[in-house]
CSV table of C-alpha atoms and ligand atoms in Angstrom, one decimal:
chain,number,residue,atom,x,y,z
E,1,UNK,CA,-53.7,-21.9,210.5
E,2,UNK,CA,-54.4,-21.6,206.9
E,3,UNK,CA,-58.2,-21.0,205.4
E,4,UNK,CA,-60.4,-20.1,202.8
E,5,UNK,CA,-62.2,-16.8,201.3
E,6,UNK,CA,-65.4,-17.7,199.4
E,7,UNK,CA,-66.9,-15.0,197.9
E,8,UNK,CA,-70.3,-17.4,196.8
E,9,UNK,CA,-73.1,-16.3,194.6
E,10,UNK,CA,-71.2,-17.1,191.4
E,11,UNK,CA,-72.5,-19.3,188.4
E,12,UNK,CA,-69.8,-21.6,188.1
E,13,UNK,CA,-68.9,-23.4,184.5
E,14,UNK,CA,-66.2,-25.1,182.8
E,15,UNK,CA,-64.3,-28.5,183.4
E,16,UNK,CA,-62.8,-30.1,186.3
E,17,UNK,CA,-60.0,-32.9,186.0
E,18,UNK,CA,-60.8,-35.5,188.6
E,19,UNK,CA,-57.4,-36.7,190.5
E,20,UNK,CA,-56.7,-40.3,191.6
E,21,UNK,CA,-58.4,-41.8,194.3
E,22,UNK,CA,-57.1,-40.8,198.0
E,23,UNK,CA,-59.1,-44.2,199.0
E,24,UNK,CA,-57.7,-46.4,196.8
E,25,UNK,CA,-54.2,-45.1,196.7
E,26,UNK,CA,-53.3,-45.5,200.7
E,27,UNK,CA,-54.0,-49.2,200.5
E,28,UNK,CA,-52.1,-49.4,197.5
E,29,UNK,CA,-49.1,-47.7,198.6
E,30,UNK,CA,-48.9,-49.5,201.7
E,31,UNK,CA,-49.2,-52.7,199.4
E,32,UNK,CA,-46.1,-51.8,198.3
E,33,UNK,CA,-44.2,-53.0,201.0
E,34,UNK,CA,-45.3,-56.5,200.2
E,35,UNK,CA,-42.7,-56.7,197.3
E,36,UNK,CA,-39.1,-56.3,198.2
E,37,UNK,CA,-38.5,-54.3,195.2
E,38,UNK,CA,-40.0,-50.8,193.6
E,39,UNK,CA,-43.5,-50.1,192.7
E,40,UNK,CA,-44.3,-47.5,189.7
E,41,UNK,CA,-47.5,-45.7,190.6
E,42,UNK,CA,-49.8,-43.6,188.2
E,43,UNK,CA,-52.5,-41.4,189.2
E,44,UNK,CA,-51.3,-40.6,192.8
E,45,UNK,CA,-53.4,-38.1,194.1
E,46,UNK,CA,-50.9,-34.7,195.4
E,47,UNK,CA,-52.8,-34.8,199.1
E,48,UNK,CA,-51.7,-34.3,202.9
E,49,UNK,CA,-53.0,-38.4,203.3
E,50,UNK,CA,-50.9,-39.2,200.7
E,51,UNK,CA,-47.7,-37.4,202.0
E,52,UNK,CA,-48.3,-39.0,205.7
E,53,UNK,CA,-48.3,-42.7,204.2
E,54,UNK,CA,-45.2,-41.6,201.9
E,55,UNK,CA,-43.8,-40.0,205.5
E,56,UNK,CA,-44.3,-43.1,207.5
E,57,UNK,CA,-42.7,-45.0,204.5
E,58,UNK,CA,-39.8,-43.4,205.0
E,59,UNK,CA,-39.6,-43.6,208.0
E,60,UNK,CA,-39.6,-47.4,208.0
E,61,UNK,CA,-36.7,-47.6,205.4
E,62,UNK,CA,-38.8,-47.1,202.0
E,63,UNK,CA,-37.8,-44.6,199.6
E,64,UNK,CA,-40.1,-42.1,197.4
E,65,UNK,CA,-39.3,-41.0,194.5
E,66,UNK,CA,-41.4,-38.3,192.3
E,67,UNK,CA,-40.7,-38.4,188.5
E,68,UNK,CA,-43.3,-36.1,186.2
E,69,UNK,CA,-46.7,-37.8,186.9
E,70,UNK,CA,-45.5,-40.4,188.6
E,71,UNK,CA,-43.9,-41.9,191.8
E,72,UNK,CA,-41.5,-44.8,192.4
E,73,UNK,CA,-41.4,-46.8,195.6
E,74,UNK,CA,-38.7,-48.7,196.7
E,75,UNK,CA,-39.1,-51.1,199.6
E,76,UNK,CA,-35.8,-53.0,199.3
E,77,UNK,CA,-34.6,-51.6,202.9
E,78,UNK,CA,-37.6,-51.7,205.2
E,79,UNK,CA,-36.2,-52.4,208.4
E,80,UNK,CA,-38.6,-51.1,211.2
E,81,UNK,CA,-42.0,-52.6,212.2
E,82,UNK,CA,-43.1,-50.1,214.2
E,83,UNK,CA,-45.4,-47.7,212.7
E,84,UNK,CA,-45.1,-44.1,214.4
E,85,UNK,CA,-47.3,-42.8,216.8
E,86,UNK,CA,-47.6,-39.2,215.6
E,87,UNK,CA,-48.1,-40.2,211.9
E,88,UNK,CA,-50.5,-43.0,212.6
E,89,UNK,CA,-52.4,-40.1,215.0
E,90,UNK,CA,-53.1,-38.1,212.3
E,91,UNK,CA,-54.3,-40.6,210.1
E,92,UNK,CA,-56.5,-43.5,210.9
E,93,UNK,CA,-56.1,-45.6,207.5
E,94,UNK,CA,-52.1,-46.0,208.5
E,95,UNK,CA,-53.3,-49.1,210.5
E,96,UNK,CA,-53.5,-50.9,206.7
E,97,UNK,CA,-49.8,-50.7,206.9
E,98,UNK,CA,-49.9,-53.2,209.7
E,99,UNK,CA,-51.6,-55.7,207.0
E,100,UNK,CA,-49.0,-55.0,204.8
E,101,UNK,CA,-46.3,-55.3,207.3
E,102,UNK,CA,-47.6,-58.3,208.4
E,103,UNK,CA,-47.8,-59.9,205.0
E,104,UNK,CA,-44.0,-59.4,204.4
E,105,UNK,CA,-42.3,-59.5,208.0
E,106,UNK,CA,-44.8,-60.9,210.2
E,107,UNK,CA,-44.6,-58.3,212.6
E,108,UNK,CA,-45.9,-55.3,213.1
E,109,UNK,CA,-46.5,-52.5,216.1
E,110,UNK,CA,-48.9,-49.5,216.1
E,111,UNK,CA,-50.8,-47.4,218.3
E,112,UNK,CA,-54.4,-47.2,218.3
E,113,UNK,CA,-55.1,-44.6,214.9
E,114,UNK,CA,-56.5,-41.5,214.6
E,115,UNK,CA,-58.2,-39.6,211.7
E,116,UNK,CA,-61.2,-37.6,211.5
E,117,UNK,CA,-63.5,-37.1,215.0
E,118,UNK,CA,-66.9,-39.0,212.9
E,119,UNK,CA,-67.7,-41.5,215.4
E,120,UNK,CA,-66.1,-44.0,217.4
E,121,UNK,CA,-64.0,-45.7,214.8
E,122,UNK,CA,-63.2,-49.5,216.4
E,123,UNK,CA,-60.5,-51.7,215.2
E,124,UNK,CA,-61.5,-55.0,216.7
E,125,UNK,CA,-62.4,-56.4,213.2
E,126,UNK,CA,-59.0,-56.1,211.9
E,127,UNK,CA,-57.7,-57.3,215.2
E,128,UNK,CA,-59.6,-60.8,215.3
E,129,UNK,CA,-59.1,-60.9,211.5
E,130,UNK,CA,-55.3,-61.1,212.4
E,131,UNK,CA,-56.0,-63.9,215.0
E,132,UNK,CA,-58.0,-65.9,212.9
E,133,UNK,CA,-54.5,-65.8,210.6
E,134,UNK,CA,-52.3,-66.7,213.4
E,135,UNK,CA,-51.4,-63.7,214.6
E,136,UNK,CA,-50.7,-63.5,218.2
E,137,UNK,CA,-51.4,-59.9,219.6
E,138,UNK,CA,-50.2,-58.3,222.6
E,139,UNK,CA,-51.4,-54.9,224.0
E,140,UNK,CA,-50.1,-52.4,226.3
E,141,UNK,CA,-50.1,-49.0,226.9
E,142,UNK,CA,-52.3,-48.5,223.9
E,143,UNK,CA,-49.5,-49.8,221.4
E,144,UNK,CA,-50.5,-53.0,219.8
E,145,UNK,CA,-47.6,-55.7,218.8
E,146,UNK,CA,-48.4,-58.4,216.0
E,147,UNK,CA,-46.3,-61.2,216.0
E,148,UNK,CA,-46.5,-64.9,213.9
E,149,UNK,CA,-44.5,-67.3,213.5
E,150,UNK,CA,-46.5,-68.2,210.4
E,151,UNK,CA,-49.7,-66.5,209.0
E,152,UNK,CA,-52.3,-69.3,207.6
E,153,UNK,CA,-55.0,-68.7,205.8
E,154,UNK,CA,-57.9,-68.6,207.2
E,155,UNK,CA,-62.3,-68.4,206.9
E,156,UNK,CA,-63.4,-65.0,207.9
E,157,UNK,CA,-66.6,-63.5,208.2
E,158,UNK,CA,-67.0,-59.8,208.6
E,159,UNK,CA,-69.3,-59.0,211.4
E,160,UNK,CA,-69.7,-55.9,209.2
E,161,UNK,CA,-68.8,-54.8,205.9
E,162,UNK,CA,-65.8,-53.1,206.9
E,163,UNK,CA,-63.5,-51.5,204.2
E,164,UNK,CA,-60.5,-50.9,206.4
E,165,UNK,CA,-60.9,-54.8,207.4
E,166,UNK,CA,-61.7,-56.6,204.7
E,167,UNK,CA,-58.1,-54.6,202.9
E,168,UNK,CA,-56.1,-55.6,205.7
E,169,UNK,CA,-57.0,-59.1,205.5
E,170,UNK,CA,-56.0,-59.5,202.2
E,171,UNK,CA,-52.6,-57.2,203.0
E,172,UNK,CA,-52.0,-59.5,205.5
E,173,UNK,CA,-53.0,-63.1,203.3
E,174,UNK,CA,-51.2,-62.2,200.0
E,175,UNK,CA,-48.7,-64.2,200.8
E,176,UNK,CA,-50.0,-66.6,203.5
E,177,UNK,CA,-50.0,-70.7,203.7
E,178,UNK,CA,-53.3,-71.9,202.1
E,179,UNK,CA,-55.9,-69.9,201.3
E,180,UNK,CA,-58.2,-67.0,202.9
E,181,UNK,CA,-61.9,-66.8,202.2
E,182,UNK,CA,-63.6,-63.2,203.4
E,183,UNK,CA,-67.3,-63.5,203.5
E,184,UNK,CA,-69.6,-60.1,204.2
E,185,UNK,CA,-66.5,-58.4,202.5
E,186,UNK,CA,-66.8,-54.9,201.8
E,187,UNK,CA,-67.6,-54.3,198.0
E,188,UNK,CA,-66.3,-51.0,197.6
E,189,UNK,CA,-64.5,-50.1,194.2
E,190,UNK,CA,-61.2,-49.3,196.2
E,191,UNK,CA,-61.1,-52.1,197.2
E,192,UNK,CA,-61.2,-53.5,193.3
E,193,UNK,CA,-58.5,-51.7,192.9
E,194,UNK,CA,-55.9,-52.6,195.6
E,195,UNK,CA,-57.1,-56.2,194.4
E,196,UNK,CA,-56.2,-55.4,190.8
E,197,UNK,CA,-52.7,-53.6,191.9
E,198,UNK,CA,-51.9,-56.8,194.1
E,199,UNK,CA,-52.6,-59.5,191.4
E,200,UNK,CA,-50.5,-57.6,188.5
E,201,UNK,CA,-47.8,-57.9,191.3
E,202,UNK,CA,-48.5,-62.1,191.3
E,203,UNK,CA,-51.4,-62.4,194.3
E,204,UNK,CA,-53.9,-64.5,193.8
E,205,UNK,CA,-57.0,-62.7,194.6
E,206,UNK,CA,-60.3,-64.0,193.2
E,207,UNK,CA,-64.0,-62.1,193.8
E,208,UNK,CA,-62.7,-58.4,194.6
E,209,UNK,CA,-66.2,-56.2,194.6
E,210,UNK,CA,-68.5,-58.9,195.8
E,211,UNK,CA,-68.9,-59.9,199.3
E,212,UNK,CA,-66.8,-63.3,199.1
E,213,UNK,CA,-63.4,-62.2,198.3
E,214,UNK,CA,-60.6,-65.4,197.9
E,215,UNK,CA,-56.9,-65.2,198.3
E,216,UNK,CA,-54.8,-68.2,197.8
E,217,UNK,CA,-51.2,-66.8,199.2
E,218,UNK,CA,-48.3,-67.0,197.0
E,219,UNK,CA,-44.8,-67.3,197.6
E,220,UNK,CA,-43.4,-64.4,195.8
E,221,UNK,CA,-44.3,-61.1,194.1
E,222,UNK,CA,-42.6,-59.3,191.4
E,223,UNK,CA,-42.2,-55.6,190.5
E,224,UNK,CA,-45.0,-54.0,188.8
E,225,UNK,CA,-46.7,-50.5,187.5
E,226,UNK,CA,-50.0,-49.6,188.8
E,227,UNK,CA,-52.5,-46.5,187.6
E,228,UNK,CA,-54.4,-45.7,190.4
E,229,UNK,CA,-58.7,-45.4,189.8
E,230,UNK,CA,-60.3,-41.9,189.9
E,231,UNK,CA,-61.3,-40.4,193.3
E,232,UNK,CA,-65.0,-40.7,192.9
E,233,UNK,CA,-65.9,-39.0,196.2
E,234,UNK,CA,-64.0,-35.9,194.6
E,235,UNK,CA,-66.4,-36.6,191.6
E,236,UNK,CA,-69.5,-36.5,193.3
E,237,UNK,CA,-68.2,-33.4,195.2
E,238,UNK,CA,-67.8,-31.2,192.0
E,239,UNK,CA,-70.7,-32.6,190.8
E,240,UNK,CA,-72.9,-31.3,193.8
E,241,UNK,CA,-71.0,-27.7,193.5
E,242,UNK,CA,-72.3,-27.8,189.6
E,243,UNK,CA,-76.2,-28.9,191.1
E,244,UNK,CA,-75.6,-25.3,193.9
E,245,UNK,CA,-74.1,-23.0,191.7
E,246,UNK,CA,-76.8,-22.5,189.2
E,247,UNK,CA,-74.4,-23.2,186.2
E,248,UNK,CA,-73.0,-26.5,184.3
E,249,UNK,CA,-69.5,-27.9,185.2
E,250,UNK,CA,-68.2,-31.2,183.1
E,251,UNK,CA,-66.1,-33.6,185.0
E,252,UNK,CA,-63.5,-35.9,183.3
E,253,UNK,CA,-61.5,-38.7,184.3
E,254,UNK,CA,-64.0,-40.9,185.8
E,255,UNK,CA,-65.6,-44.3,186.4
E,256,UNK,CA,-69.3,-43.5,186.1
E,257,UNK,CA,-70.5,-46.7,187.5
E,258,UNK,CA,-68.5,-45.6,190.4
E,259,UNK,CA,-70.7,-42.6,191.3
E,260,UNK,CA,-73.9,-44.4,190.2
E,261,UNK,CA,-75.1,-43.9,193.4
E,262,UNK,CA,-74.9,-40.4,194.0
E,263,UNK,CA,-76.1,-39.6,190.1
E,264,UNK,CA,-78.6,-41.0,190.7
E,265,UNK,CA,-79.9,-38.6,193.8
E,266,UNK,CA,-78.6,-35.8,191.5
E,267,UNK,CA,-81.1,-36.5,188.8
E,268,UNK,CA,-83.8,-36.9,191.5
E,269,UNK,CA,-82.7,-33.3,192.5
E,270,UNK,CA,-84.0,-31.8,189.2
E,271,UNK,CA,-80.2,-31.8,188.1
E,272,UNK,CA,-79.4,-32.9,184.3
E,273,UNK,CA,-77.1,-35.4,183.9
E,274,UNK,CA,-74.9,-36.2,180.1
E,275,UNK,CA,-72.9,-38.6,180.0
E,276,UNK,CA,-70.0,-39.8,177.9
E,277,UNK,CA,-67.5,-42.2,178.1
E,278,UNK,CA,-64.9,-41.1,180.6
E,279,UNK,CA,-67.0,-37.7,181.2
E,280,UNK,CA,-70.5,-36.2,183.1
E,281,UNK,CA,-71.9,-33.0,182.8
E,282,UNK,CA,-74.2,-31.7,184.9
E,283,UNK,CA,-76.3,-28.9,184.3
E,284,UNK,CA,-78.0,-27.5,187.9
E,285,UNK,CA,-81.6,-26.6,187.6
E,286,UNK,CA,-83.3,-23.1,189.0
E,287,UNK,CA,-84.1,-25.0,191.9
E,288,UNK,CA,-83.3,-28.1,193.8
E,289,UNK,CA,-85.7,-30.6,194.7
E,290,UNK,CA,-85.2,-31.5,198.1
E,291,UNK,CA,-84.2,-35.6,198.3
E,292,UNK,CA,-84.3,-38.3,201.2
E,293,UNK,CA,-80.6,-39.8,201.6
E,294,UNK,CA,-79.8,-43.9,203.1
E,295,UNK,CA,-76.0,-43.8,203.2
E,296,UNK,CA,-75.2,-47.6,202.5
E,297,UNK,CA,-71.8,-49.7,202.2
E,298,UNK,CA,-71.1,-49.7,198.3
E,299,UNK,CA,-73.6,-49.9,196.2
E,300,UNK,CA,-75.4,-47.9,198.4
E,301,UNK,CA,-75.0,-44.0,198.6
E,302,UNK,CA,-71.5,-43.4,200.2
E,303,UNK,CA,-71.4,-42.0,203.6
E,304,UNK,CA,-68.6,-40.3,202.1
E,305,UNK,CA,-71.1,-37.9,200.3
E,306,UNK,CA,-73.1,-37.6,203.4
E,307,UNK,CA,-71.9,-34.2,204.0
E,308,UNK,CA,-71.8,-32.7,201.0
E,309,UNK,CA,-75.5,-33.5,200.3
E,310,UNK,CA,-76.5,-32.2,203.2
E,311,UNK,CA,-74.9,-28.8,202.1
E,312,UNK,CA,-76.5,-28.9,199.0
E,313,UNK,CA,-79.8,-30.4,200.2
E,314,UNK,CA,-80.4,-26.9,203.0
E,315,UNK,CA,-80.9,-24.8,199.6
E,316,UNK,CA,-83.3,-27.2,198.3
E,317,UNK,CA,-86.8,-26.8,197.6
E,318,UNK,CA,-88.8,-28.8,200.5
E,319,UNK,CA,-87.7,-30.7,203.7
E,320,UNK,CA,-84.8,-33.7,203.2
E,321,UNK,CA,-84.3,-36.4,205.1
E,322,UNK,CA,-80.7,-38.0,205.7
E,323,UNK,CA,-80.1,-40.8,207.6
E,324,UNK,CA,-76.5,-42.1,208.4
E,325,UNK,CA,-75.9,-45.3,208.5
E,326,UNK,CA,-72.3,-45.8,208.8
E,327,UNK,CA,-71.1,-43.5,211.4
E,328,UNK,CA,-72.5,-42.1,214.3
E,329,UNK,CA,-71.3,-38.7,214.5
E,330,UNK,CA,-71.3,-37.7,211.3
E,331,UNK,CA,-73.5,-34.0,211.9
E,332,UNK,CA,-71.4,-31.8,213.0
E,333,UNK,CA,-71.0,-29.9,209.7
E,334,UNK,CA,-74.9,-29.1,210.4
E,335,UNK,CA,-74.6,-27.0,213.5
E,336,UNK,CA,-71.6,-24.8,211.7
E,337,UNK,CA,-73.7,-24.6,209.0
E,338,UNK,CA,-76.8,-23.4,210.7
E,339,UNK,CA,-74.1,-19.9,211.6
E,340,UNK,CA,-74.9,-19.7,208.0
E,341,UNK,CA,-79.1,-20.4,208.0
E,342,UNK,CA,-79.2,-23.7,207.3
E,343,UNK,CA,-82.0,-25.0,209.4
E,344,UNK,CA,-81.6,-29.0,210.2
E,345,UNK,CA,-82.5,-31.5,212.9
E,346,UNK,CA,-80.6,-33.9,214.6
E,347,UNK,CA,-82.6,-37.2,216.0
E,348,UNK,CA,-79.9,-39.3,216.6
E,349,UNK,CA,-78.8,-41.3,213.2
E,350,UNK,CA,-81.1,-39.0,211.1
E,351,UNK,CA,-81.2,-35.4,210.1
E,352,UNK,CA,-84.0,-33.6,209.1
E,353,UNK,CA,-83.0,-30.6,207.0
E,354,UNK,CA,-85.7,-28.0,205.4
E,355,UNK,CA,-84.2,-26.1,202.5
E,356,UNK,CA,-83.9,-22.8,202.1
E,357,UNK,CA,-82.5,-19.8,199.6
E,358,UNK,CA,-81.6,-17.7,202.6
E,359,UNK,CA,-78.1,-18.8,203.0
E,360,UNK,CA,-75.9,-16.0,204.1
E,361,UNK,CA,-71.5,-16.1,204.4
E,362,UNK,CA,-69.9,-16.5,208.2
E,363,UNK,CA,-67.1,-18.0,209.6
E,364,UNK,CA,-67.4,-21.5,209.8
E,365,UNK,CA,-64.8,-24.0,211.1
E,366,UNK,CA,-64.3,-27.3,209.1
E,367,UNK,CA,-65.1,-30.3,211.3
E,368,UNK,CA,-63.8,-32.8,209.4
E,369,UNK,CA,-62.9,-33.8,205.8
E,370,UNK,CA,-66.2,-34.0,204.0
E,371,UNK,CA,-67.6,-31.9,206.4
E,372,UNK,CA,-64.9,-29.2,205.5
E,373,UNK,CA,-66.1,-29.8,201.7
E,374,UNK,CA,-69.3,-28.8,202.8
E,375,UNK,CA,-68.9,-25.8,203.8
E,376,UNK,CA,-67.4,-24.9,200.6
E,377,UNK,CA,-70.6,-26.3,199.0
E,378,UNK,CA,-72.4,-23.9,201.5
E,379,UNK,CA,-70.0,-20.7,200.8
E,380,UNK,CA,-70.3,-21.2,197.1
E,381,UNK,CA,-74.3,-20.8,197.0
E,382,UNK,CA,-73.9,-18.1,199.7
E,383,UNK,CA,-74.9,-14.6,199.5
E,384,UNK,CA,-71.6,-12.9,200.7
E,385,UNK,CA,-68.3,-13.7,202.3
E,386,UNK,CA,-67.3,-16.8,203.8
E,387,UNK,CA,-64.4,-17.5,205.9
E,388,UNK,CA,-63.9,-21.9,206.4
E,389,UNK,CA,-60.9,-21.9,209.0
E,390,UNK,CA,-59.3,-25.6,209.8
E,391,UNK,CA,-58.8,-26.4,206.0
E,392,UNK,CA,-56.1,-29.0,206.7
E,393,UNK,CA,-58.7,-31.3,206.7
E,394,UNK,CA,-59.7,-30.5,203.3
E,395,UNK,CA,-56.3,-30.5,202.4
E,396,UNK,CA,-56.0,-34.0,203.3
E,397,UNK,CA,-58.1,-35.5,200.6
E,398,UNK,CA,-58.7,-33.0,198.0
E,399,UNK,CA,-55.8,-32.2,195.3
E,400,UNK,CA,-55.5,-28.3,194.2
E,401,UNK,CA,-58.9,-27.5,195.1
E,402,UNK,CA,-58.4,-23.7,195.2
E,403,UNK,CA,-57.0,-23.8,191.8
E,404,UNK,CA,-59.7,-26.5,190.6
E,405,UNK,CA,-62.5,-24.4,191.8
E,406,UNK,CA,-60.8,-21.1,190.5
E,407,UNK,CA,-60.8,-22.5,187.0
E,408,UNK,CA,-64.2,-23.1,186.7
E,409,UNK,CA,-64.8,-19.3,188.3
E,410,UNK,CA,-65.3,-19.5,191.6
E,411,UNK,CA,-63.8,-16.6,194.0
E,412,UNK,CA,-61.6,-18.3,196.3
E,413,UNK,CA,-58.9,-17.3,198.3
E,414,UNK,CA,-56.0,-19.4,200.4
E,415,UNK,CA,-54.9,-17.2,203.0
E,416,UNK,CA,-52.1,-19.1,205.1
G,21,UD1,C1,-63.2,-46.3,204.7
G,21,UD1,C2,-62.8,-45.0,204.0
G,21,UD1,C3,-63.7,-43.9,204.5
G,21,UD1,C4,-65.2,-44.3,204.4
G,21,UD1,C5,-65.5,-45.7,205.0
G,21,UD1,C6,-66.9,-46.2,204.8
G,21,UD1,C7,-60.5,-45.2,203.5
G,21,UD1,C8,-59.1,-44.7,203.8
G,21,UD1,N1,-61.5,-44.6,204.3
G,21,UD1,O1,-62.9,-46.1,206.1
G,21,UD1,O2,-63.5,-42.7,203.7
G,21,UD1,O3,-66.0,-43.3,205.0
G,21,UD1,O4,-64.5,-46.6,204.5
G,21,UD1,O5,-67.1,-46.3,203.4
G,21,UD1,O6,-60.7,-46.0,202.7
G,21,UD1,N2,-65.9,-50.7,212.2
G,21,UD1,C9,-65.9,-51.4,213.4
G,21,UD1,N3,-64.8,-52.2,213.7
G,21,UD1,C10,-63.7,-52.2,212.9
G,21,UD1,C11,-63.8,-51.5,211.7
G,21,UD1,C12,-64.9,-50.7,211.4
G,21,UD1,O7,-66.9,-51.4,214.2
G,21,UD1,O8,-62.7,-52.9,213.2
G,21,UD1,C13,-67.1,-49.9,211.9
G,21,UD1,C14,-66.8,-48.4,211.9
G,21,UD1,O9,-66.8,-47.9,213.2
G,21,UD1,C15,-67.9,-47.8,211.0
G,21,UD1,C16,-68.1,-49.0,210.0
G,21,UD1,O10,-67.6,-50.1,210.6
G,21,UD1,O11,-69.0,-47.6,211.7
G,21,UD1,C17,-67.4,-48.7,208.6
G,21,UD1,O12,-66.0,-48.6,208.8
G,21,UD1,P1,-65.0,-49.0,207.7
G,21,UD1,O13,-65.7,-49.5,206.5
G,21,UD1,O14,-64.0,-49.9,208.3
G,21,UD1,O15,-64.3,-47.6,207.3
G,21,UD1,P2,-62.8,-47.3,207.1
G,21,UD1,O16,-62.1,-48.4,206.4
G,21,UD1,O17,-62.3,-46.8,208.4
């Protein structure tokens, strides 16, 4: 099991190239099957998420190819349905391939997906989203098959904004009879994106990032080129290791209205914000100001972020409070954290979290993704040695972050 060194303490400064969106790019790749043809993608992020969905592609009968900075995919031969249980185990945004399965063939099997342990994460809104397109579902022995004879489109109205959801639906509509309305859509800039990829390749989606989305299906899609947005979670993660490490660190290749949100907070923090056009620097202060975090659907702060906050927030000045509002088990970073003297609360959806300068290295395990950045939030401020075992999980979603991190002067290690 592979992990990271952090020798923390340092002032980092420098500039870190932001890498394409891991959120934005699985939709988009599975979209791909909706075209019998090849996509051109730009901006694909080099991550483990990204190599599962390229996995289960081939697997199906799609073919990858890597030029330079980009990556062809051809669809021509698809020929299974069945999406395979290992891969969509390890990753719980494969079920988007059923939408996009769906939306060329009809038909579509998966098992119940997997992903990281943040809460119980349902799928019954995608499910009676594909029944309210005609889609006749039959389940057994935990492997759901998705049959129609022909998908129609359809009113639909979120019981919550669900991101996951409200892309399947519009996967699965692209090319329906009629026309799909999604009210209580999810409004998340991903999901901009996907709609933007999807209607260079001839969809017909209307309202992408507001809450009533409209797709009139179309017949046929063509071949197209798409540059996948910037990862903005990835943004607001260096931008929190610039607000910890006492130093300044400039970020390029972003959308700032994107991370909005979570400047925002930063500024609160005491943290100095300039921005430019396609870049944000952020200069930390002496000391953080400790801040009181909602996590919201988009525009609200992104759950996403959660985590890494709350790693920055325990060496604030003053108590924080966070409440999660997305998912219910999203804490777990907090008690490996306190092996390092972070001192939180848990009182069920909320943590209370009083900051701290007495943070001190230890071996941590990463619970999860964003919880995994965390900790290397945490080690980075840390007086001494930290060991963050279970890195896979950062692996999946963060491109090169030893050498990102290294570049801007940080003392990390991979040790495999
Ligand atoms: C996506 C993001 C993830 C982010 C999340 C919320 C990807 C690959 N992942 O995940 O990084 O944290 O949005 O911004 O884009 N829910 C149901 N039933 C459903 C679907 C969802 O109850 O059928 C609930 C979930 O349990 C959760 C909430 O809705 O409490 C939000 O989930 P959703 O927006 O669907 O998140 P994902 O699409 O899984």
């Amino acid at each position: 099991m592979s992990k990271f060194i952090i020798q923390g303490g340092k002032k980092l400064e420098g500039k870190v190239k932001i890498s394409g969106s891991k959120n934005a790019a699985l939709p988009i790749i599975a979209a791909t099957i909706l075209n019998k043809g090849k996509t051109t993608l730009y901006n694909v992020p080099k991550i483990q998420d990204v190599s599962t969905m390229f996995e289960i592609l081939k697997e199906i009968g799609g073919k990858v190819t890597k030029k330079n900075n980009k990556v062809i995919i051809d669809t021509s031969n698809i020929h299974k349905f069945k999406i395979p249980e290992t891969l969509m185990r390890q990753m719980r945004s494969s079920v988007i391939l059923a939408g996009a399965l769906l939306g060329r063939y009809k038909e579509a099997r998966f098992s119940y997906p997997g992903g990281c342990d943040i809460g119980s994460r349902p799928i019954d809104l995608h499910l009676k989203a594909f029944e309210k397109l005609g889609i006749e579902l039959e389940e057994e022995y935990g492997e759901i098959s998705c049959h129609a004879e022909r998908i129609v489109g359809n009113e639909i109205n979120l019981d919550f904004p669900s991101v996951g959801a409200t892309e399947n639906i519009i996967l699965t509509s692209v090319m329906c009879e009629g026309k799909t309305i999604i009210t209580n859509a999810a409004k998340e800039p991903e999901i901009e994106d996907l709609s933007k990829m999807l209607n260079k390749m001839g969809a017909k989606i209307k309202g992408a990032g507001t809450d009533k989305i409209e797709i009139i299906g179309v017949k046929k899609l063509a071949e197209t080129s798409y540059n996948i947005m910037p990862d903005r979670i990835e943004a607001g993660t260096y931008l929190v290791i610039g607000a910890v490490s006492g130093g300044n660190i400039t970020i390029t290749n972003i959308n700032l209205e994107h991370i909005k949100p979570v400047v925002d907070k930063l500024e609160e923090a005491n943290c100095k914000l300039e921005k430019g056009k396609n870049f944000i620097k952020i200069i930390a202060p002496r000391r953080l100001k400790g801040v009181d975090i909602k996590t919201m659907p988009y525009p609200g702060f992104p759950t996403d972020m959660q985590a890494i906050f709350g790693a920055m927030l325990s060496t604030a000045k003053g108590t924080s409070i966070i409440t999660e509002n997305i998912f219910e088990n999203r804490y777990k970073y907090l008690q490996e954290l306190s092996r390092m003297g972070v001192k939180a609360k848990i009182e069920g959806r909320t943590a209370i979290i009083k900051g701290t300068k007495k943070i001190q290295g230890a071996n941590v395990i990463a619970t999860d993704l964003r919880g995994g950045a965390a900790m290397i939030v945490e080690a980075l401020y840390a007086k001494g040695i930290t060991q963050i075992d279970n890195i896979h999980y950062i692996l999946r979603g963060y491109e090169n972050i030893e050498d990102k991190l290294k570049k801007i002067g940080a003392n990390i290690t991979l040790e495999k």
